[in-house]
mmCIF file of C-alpha atoms (C1' of nucleotides) in Angstrom:
data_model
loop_
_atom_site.group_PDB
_atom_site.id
_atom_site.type_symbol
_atom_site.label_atom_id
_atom_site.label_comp_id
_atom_site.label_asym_id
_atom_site.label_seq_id
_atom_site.Cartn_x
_atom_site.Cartn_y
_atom_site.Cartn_z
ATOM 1 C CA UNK E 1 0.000 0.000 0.000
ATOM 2 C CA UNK E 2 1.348 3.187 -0.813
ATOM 3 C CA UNK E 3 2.751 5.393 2.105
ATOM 4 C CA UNK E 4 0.721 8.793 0.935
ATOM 5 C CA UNK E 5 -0.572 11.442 3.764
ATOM 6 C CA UNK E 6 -3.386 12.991 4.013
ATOM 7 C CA UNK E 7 -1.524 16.108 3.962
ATOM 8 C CA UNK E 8 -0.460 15.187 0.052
ATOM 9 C CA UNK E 9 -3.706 13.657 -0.891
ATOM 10 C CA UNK E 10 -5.450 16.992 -0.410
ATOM 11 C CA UNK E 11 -2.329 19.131 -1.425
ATOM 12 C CA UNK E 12 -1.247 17.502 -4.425
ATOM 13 C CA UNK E 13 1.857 18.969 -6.067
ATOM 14 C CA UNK E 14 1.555 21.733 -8.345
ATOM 15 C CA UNK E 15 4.538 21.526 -10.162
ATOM 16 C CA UNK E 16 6.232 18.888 -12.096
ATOM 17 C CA UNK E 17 3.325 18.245 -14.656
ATOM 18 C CA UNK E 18 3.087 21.641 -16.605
ATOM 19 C CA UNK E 19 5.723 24.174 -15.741
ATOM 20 C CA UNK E 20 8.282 23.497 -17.812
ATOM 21 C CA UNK E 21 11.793 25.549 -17.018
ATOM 22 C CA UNK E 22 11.726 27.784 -20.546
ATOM 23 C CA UNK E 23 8.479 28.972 -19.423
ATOM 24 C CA UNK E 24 10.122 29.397 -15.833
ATOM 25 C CA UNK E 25 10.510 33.303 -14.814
ATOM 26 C CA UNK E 26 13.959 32.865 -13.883
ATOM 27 C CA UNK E 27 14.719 30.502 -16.802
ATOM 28 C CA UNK E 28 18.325 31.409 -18.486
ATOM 29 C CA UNK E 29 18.184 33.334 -21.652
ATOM 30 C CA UNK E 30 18.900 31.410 -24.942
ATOM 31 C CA UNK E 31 18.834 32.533 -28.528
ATOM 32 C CA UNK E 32 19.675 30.435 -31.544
ATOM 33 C CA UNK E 33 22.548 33.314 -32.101
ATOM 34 C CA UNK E 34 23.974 32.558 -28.386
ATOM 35 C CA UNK E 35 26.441 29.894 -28.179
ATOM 36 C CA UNK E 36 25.649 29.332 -24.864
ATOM 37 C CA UNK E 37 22.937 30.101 -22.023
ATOM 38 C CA UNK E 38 23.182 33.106 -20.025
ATOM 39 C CA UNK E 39 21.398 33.239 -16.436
ATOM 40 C CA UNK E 40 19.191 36.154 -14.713
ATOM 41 C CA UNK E 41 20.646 37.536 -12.005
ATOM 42 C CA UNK E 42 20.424 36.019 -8.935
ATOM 43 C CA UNK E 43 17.864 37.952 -6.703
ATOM 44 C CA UNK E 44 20.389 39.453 -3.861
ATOM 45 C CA UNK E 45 21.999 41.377 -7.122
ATOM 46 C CA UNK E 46 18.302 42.242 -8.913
ATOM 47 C CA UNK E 47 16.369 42.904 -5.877
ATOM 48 C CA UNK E 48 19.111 45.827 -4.659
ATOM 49 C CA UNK E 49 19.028 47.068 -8.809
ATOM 50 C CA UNK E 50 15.943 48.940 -8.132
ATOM 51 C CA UNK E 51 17.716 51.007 -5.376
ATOM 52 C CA UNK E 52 19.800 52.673 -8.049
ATOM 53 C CA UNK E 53 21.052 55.196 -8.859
ATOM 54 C CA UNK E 54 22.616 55.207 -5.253
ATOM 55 C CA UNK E 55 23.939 58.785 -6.313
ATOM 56 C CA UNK E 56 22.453 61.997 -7.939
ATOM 57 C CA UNK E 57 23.712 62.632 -11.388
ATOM 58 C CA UNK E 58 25.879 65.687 -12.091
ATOM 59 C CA UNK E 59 26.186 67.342 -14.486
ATOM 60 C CA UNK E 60 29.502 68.242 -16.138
ATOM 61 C CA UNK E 61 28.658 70.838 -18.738
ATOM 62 C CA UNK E 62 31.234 73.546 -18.183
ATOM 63 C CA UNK E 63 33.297 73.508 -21.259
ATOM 64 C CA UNK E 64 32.428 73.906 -24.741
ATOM 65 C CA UNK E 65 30.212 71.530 -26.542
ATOM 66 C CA UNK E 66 30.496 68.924 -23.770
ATOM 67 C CA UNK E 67 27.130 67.570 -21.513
ATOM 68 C CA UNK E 68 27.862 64.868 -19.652
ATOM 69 C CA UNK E 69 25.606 63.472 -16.349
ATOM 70 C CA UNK E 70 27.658 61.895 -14.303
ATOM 71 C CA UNK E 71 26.833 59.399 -11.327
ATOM 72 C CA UNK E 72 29.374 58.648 -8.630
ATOM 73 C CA UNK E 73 28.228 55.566 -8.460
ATOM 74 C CA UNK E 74 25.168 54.360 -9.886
ATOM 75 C CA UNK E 75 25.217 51.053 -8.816
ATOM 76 C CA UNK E 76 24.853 50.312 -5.306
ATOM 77 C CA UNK E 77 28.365 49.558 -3.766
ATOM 78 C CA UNK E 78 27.236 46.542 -2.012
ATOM 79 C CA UNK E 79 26.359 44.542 -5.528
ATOM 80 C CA UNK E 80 28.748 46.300 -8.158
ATOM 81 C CA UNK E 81 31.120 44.028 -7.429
ATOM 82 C CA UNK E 82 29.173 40.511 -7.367
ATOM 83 C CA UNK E 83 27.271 42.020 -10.946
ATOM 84 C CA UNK E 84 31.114 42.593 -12.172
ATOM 85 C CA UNK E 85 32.032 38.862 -11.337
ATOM 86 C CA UNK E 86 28.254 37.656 -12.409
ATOM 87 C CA UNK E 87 28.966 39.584 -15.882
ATOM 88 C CA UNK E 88 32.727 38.451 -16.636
ATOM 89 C CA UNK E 89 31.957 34.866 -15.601
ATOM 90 C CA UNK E 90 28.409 34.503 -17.749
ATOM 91 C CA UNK E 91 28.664 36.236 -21.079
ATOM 92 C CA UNK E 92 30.487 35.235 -24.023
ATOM 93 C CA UNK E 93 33.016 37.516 -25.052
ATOM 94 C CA UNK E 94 35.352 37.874 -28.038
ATOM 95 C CA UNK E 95 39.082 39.470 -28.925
ATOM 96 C CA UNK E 96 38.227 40.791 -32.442
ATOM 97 C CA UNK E 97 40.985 40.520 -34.714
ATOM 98 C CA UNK E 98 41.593 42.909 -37.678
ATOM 99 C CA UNK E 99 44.278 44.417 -40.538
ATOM 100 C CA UNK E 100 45.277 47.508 -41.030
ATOM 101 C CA UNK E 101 47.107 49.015 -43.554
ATOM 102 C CA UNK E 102 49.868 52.008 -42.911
ATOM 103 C CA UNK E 103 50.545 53.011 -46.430
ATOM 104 C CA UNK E 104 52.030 50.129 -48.043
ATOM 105 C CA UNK E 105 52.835 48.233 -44.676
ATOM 106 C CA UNK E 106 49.478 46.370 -43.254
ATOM 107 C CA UNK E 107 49.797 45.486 -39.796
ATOM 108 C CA UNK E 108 47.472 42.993 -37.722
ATOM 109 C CA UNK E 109 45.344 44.029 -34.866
ATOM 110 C CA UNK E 110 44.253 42.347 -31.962
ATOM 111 C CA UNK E 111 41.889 44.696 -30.389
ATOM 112 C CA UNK E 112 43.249 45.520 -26.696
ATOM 113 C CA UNK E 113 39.372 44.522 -25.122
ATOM 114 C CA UNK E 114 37.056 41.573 -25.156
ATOM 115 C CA UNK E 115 33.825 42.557 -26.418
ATOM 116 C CA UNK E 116 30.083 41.449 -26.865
ATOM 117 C CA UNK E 117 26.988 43.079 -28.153
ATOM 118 C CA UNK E 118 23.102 42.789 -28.220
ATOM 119 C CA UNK E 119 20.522 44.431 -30.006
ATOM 120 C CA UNK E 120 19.096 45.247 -32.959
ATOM 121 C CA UNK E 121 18.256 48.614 -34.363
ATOM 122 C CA UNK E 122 15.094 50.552 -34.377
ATOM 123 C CA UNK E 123 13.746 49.022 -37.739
ATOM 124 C CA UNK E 124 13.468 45.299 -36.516
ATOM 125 C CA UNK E 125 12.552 44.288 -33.001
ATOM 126 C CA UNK E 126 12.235 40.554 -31.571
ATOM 127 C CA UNK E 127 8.951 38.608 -30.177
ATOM 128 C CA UNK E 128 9.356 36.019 -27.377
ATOM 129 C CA UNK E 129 10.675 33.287 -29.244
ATOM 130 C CA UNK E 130 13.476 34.888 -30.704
ATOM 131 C CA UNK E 131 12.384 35.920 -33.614
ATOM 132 C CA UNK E 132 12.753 38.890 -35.511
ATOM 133 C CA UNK E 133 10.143 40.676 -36.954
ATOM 134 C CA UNK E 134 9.492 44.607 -38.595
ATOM 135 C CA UNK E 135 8.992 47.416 -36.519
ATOM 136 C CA UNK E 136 6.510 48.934 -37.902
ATOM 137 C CA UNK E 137 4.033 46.108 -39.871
ATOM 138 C CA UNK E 138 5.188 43.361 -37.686
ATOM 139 C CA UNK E 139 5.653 40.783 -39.713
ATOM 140 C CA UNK E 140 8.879 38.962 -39.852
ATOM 141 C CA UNK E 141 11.358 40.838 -41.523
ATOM 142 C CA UNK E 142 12.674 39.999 -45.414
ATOM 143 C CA UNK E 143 15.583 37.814 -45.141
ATOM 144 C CA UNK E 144 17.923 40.160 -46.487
ATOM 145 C CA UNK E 145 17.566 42.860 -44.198
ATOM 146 C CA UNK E 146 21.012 41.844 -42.077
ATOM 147 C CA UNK E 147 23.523 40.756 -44.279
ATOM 148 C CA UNK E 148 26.416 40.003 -42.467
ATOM 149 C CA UNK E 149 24.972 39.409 -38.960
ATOM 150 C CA UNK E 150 22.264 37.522 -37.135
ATOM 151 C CA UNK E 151 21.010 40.111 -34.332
ATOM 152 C CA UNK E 152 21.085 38.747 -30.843
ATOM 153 C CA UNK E 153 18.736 39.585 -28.313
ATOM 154 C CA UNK E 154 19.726 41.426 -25.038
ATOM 155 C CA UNK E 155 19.618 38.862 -22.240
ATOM 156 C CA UNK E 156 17.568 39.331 -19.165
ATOM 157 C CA UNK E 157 20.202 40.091 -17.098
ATOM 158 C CA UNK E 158 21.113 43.176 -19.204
ATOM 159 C CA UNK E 159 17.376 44.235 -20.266
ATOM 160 C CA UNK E 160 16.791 44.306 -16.647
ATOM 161 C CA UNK E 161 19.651 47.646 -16.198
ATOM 162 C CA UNK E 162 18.517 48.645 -19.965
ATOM 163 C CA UNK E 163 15.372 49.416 -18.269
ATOM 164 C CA UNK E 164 16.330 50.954 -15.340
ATOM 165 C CA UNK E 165 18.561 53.121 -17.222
ATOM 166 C CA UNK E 166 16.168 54.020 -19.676
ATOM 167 C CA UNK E 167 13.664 55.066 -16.553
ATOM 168 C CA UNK E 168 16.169 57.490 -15.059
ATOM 169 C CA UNK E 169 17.840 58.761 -17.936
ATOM 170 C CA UNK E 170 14.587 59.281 -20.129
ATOM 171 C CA UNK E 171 16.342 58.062 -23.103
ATOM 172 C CA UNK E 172 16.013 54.719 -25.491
ATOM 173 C CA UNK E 173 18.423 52.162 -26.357
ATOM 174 C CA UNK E 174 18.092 49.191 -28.414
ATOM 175 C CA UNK E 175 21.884 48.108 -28.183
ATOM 176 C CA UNK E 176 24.089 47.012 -24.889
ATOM 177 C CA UNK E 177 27.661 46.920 -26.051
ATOM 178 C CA UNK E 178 29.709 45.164 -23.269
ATOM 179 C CA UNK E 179 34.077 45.605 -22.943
ATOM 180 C CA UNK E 180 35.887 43.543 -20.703
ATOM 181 C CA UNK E 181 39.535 45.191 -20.074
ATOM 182 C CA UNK E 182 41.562 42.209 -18.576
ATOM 183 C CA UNK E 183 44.649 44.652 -17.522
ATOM 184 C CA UNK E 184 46.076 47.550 -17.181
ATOM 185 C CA UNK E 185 47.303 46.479 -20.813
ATOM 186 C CA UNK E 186 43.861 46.731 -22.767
ATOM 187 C CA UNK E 187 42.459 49.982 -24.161
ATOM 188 C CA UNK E 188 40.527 51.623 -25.997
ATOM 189 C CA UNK E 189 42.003 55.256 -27.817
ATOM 190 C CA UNK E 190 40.601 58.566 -28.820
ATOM 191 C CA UNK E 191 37.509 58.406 -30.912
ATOM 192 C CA UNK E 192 33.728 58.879 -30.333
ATOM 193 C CA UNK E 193 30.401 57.308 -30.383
ATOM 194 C CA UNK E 194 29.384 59.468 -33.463
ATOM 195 C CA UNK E 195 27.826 57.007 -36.365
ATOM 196 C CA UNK E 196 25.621 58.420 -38.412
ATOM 197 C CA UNK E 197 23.394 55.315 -37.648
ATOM 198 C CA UNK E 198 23.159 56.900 -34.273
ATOM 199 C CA UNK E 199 21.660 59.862 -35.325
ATOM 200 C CA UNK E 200 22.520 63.333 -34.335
ATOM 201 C CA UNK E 201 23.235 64.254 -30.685
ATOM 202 C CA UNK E 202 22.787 60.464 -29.763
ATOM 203 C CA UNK E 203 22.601 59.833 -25.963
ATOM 204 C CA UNK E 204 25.131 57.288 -24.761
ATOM 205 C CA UNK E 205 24.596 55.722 -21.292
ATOM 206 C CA UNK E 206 28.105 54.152 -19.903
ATOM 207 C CA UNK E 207 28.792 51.638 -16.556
ATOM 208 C CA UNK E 208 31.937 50.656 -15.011
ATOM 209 C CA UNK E 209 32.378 47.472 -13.218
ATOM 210 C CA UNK E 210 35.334 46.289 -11.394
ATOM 211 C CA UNK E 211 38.926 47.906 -11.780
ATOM 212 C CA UNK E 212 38.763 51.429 -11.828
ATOM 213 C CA UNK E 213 40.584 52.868 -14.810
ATOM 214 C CA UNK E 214 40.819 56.534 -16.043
ATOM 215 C CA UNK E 215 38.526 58.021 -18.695
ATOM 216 C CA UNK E 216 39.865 60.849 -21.168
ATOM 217 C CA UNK E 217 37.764 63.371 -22.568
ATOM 218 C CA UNK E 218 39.300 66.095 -24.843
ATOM 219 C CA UNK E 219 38.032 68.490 -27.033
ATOM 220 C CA UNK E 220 38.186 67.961 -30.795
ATOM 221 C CA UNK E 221 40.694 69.674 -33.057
ATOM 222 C CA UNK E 222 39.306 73.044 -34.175
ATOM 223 C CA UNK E 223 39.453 74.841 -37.458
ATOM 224 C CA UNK E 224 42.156 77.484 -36.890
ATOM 225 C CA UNK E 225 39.780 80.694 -36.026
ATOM 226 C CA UNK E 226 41.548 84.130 -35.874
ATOM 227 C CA UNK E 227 38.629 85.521 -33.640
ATOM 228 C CA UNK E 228 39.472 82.573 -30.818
ATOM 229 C CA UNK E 229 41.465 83.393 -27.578
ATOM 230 C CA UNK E 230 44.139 81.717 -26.573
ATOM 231 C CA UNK E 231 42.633 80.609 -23.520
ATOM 232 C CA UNK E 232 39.746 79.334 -25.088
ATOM 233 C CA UNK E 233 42.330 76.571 -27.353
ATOM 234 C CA UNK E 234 43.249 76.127 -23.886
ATOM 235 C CA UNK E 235 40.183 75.232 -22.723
ATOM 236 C CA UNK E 236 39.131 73.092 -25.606
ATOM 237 C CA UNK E 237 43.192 70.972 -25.993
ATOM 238 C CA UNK E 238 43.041 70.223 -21.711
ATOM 239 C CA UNK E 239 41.789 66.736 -21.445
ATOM 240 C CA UNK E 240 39.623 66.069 -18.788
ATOM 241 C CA UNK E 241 40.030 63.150 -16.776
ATOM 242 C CA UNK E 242 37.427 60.872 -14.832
ATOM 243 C CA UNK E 243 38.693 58.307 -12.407
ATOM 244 C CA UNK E 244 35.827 55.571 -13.256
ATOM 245 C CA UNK E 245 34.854 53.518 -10.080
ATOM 246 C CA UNK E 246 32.947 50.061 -9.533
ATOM 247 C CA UNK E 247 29.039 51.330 -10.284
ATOM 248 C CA UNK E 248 29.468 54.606 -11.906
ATOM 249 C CA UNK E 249 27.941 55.646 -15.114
ATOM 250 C CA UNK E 250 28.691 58.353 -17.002
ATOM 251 C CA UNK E 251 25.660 59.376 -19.806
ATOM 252 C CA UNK E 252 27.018 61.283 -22.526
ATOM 253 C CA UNK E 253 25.056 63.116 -24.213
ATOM 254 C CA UNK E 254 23.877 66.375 -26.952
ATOM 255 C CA UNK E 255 26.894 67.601 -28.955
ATOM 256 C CA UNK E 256 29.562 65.520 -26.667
ATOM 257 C CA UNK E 257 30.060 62.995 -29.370
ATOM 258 C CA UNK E 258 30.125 65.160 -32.315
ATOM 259 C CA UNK E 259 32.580 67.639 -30.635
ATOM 260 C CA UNK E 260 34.905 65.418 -28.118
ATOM 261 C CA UNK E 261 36.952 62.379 -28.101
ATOM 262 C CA UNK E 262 37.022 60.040 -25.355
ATOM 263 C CA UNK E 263 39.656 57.079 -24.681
ATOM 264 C CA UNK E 264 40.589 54.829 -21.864
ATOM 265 C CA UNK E 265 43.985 54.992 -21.568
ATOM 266 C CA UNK E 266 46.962 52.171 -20.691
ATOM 267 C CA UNK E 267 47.694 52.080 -17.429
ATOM 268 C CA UNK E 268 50.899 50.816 -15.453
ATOM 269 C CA UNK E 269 50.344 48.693 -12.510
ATOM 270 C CA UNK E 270 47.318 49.494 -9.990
ATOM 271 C CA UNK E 271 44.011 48.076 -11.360
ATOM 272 C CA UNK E 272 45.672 46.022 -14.037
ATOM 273 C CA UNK E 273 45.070 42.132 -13.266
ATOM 274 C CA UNK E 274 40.986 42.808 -11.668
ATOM 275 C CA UNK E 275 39.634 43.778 -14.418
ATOM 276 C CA UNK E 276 37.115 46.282 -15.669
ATOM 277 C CA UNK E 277 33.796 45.966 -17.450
ATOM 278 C CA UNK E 278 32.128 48.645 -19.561
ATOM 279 C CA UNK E 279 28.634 48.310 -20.525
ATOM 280 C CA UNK E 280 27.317 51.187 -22.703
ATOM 281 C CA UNK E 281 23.618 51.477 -23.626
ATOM 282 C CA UNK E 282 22.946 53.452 -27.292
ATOM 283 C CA UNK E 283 20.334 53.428 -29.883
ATOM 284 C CA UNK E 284 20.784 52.745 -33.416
ATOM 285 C CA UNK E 285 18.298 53.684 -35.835
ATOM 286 C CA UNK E 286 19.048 51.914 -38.968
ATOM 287 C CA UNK E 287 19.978 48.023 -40.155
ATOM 288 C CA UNK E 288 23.578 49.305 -41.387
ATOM 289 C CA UNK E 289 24.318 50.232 -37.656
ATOM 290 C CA UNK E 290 23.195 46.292 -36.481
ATOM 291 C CA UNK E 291 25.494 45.202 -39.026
ATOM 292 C CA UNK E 292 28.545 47.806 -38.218
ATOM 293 C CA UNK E 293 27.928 46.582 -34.406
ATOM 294 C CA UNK E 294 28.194 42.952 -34.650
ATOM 295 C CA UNK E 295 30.966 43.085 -37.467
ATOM 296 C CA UNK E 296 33.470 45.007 -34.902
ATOM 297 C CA UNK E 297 32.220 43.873 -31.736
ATOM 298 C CA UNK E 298 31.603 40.179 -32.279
ATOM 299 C CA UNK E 299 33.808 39.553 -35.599
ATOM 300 C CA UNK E 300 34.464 35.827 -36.521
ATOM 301 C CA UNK E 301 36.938 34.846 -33.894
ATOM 302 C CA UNK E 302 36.576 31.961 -31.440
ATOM 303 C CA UNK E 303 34.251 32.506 -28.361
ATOM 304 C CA UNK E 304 35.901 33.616 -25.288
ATOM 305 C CA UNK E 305 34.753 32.366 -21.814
ATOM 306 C CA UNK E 306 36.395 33.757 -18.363
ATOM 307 C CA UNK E 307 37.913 30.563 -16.679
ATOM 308 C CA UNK E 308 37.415 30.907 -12.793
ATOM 309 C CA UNK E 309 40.623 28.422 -12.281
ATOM 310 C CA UNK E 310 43.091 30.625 -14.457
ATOM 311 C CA UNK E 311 41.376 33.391 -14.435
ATOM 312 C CA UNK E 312 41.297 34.575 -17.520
ATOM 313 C CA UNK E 313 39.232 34.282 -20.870
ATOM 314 C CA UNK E 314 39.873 30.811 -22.685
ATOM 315 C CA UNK E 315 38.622 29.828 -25.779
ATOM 316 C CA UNK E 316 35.036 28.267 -25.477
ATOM 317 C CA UNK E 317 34.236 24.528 -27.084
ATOM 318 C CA UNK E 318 36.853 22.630 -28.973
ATOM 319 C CA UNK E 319 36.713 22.287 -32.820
ATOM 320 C CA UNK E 320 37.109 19.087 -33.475
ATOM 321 C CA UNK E 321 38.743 17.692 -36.354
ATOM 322 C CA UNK E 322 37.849 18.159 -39.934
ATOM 323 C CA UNK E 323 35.307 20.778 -39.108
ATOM 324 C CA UNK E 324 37.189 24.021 -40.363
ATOM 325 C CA UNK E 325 35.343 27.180 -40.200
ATOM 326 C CA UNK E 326 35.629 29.746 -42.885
ATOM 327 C CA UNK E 327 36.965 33.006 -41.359
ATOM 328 C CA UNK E 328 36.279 36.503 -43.631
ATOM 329 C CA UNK E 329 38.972 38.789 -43.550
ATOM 330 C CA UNK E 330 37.861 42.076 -41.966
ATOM 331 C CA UNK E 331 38.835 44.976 -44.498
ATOM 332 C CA UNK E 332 41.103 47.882 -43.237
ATOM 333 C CA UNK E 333 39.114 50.466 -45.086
ATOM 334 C CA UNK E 334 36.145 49.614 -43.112
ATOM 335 C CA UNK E 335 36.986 49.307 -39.382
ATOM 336 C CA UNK E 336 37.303 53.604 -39.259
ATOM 337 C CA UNK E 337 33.948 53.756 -37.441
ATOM 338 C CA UNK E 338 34.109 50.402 -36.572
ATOM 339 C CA UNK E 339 34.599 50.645 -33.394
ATOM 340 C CA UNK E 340 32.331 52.036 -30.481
ATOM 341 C CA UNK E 341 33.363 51.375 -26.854
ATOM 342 C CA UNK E 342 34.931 53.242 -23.836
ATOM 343 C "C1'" DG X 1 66.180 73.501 -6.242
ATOM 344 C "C1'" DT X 2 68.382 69.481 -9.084
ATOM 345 C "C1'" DA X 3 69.216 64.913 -10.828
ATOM 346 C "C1'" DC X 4 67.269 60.915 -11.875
ATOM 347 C "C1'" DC X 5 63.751 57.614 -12.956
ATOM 348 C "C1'" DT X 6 59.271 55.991 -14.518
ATOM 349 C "C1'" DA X 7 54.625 56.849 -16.054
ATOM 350 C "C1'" DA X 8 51.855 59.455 -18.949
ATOM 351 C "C1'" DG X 9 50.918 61.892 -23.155
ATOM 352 C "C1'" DC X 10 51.630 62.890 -28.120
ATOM 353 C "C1'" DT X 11 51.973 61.899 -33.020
ATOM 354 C "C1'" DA X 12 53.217 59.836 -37.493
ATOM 355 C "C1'" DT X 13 52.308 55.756 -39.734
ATOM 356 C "C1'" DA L 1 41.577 52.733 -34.402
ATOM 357 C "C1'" DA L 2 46.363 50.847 -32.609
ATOM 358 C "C1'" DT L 3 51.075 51.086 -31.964
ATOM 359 C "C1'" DA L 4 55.942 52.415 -31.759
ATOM 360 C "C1'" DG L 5 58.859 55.644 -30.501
ATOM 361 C "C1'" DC L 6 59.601 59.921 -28.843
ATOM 362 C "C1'" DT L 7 58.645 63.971 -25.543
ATOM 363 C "C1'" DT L 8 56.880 65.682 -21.381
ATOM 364 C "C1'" DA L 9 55.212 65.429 -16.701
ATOM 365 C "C1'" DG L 10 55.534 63.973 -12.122
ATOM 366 C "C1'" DG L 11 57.374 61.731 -8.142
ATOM 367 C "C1'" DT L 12 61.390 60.953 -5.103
ATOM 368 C "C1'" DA L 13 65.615 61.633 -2.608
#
DNA sequence: GTACCTAAGCTAT
DNA sequence: AATAGCTTAGGTA
């Protein structure tokens, strides 16, 4: 005779038969385009997410051209550093690889970052199951919309601060672009987030996890103007300088891009060896900026995975034998604006 | 202040 | 956008 209680004869068990884990609230998120699962955040890291930003923004908008908001941190000390380790140890990364030529000399490239991106741009979005479909008449989109790419969608874990950020920053982004900087060694130089696929006066929200590591600003080069003080060159060649902490964000926005350069800089010693992750949040408005994105920030290269034992990014999966992949060469000419990270 | 050393910054390719 | 190689800045005794 079976050994059932009351208790379970009137209580019988709710789960097993029809909640199945993809249907589950906290179920990983997984995309054909993924090559491997990515989890939600565990609760003590989401629940405390809502408390942010821990500090008002402020506003740095005293030199020319440049509007920046600027929140010392944003993230609540007490979980910037277990979403750091969460990020670095869960997400797929890559070390894109590209040539260059120097007038007749081409030189390779190994991009001083690992980087990943999600999104897609305003003209396509993606339904529940992954698929993509047209923004505007909703049906799935022609097949030759994204040539080079296959869109990936943002995983929970980062939709969940894309909203948030999008709440107190009154702004939209479709794309998270994520940078891991291993060391003091990996960089990113001068340039700006200024794409035409961006639009004009594009508003650029940017975290910082882990290591803190400067961040340059400077003015853009001027046409030489006969009617311009001395002082106010000055003002415009001084680069500013922003000593990023765990949690901070930094939202760039209005004519900073189209008038300023940013870079993070090599760095001796200090933070090198823990790390720093940048997470930016942007909008792109057109399919040519999906395809720029995952072209420079994703590439063709094998799939990076931080190893908790080494600690460091090893390759992900083994090829086995016989099972070459084709691997495009990435064109100098293109990579100019190819690249879009802090 | 001065000499020395290293890190940071600049620029042509 | 990245780097080498050079110049400048900054710290130390």
């Amino acid at each position: 005779m079976s050994k059932r209680t009351l208790d379970t004869f009137f209580n019988p068990s709710p789960k097993k038969a029809k909640i199945s884990l993809t249907d589950s609230k906290d179920a990983p998120s997984s995309h054909s385009t993924y090559p491997f699962t990515v989890p939600q955040l565990p609760p003590e890291i989401s629940d405390l997410l809502n408390f942010a930003p821990e500090a008002e923004g402020k506003a740095i908008i005293d030199q020319p051209d440049l509007d920046l908001l600027y929140f010392q941190p944003y993230i609540p000390g007490s979980i910037s550093t277990p979403l750091f380790e969460f990020l670095r140890g869960e997400l797929f990364f890559y070390r894109v690889k590209y040539k260059i030529k120097r007038g007749p000399i081409e030189t390779d490239i190994n991009t001083p970052r690992f980087t990943t991106v999600f999104g897609v741009d305003e003209t396509s979005s993606f339904l529940p199951d992954g698929s993509l479909i047209d923004a505007t008449t909703r049906k799935p989109i022609p097949k030759d919309r994204y040539k080079t790419c296959k869109p990936r969608p943002i995983p929970h874990c980062l939709d969940l601060l894309r909203k948030l950020t999008e709440a107190a920053t009154d702004q939209r982004y479709n794309f998270c672009l994520v940078n891991y900087y291993a060391t003091g060694d990996d960089s990113i130089s001068y340039h700006s987030d200024d794409e035409r696929f961006l639009g004009v006066d594009p508003a650029i929200a940017s975290f910082s996890l882990g290591a803190k590591r400067d961040f340059l600003l400077k003015h853009k080069p001027t046409p030489p103007s006969d009617t311009k003080s001395a002082a106010a060159i000055a003002s415009e060649t001084k680069p500013l300088k922003l000593p990023l902490g765990s949690g901070d964000m930094v939202l760039m926005r209005g004519s900073t891009q189209g008038k300023w350069l940013h870079s993070i800089p090599k760095r001796k010693g200090g933070e090198s060896g823990n790390g720093r992750i940048n997470i930016t949040f942007r909008r792109a408005m057109v399919a040519g900026g999906t395809e720029n994105y995952y072209r420079y920030n994703v590439g063709d290269g094998d799939v990076m995975k931080w190893d908790a034992k080494t600690k460091s990014m090893v390759v992900w999966g083994e090829k086995k034998e016989g099972d070459e992949v084709e691997k495009k060469e990435v064109k100098a000419e293109d990579v100019d604006k190819g690249y879009a990270a802090l």
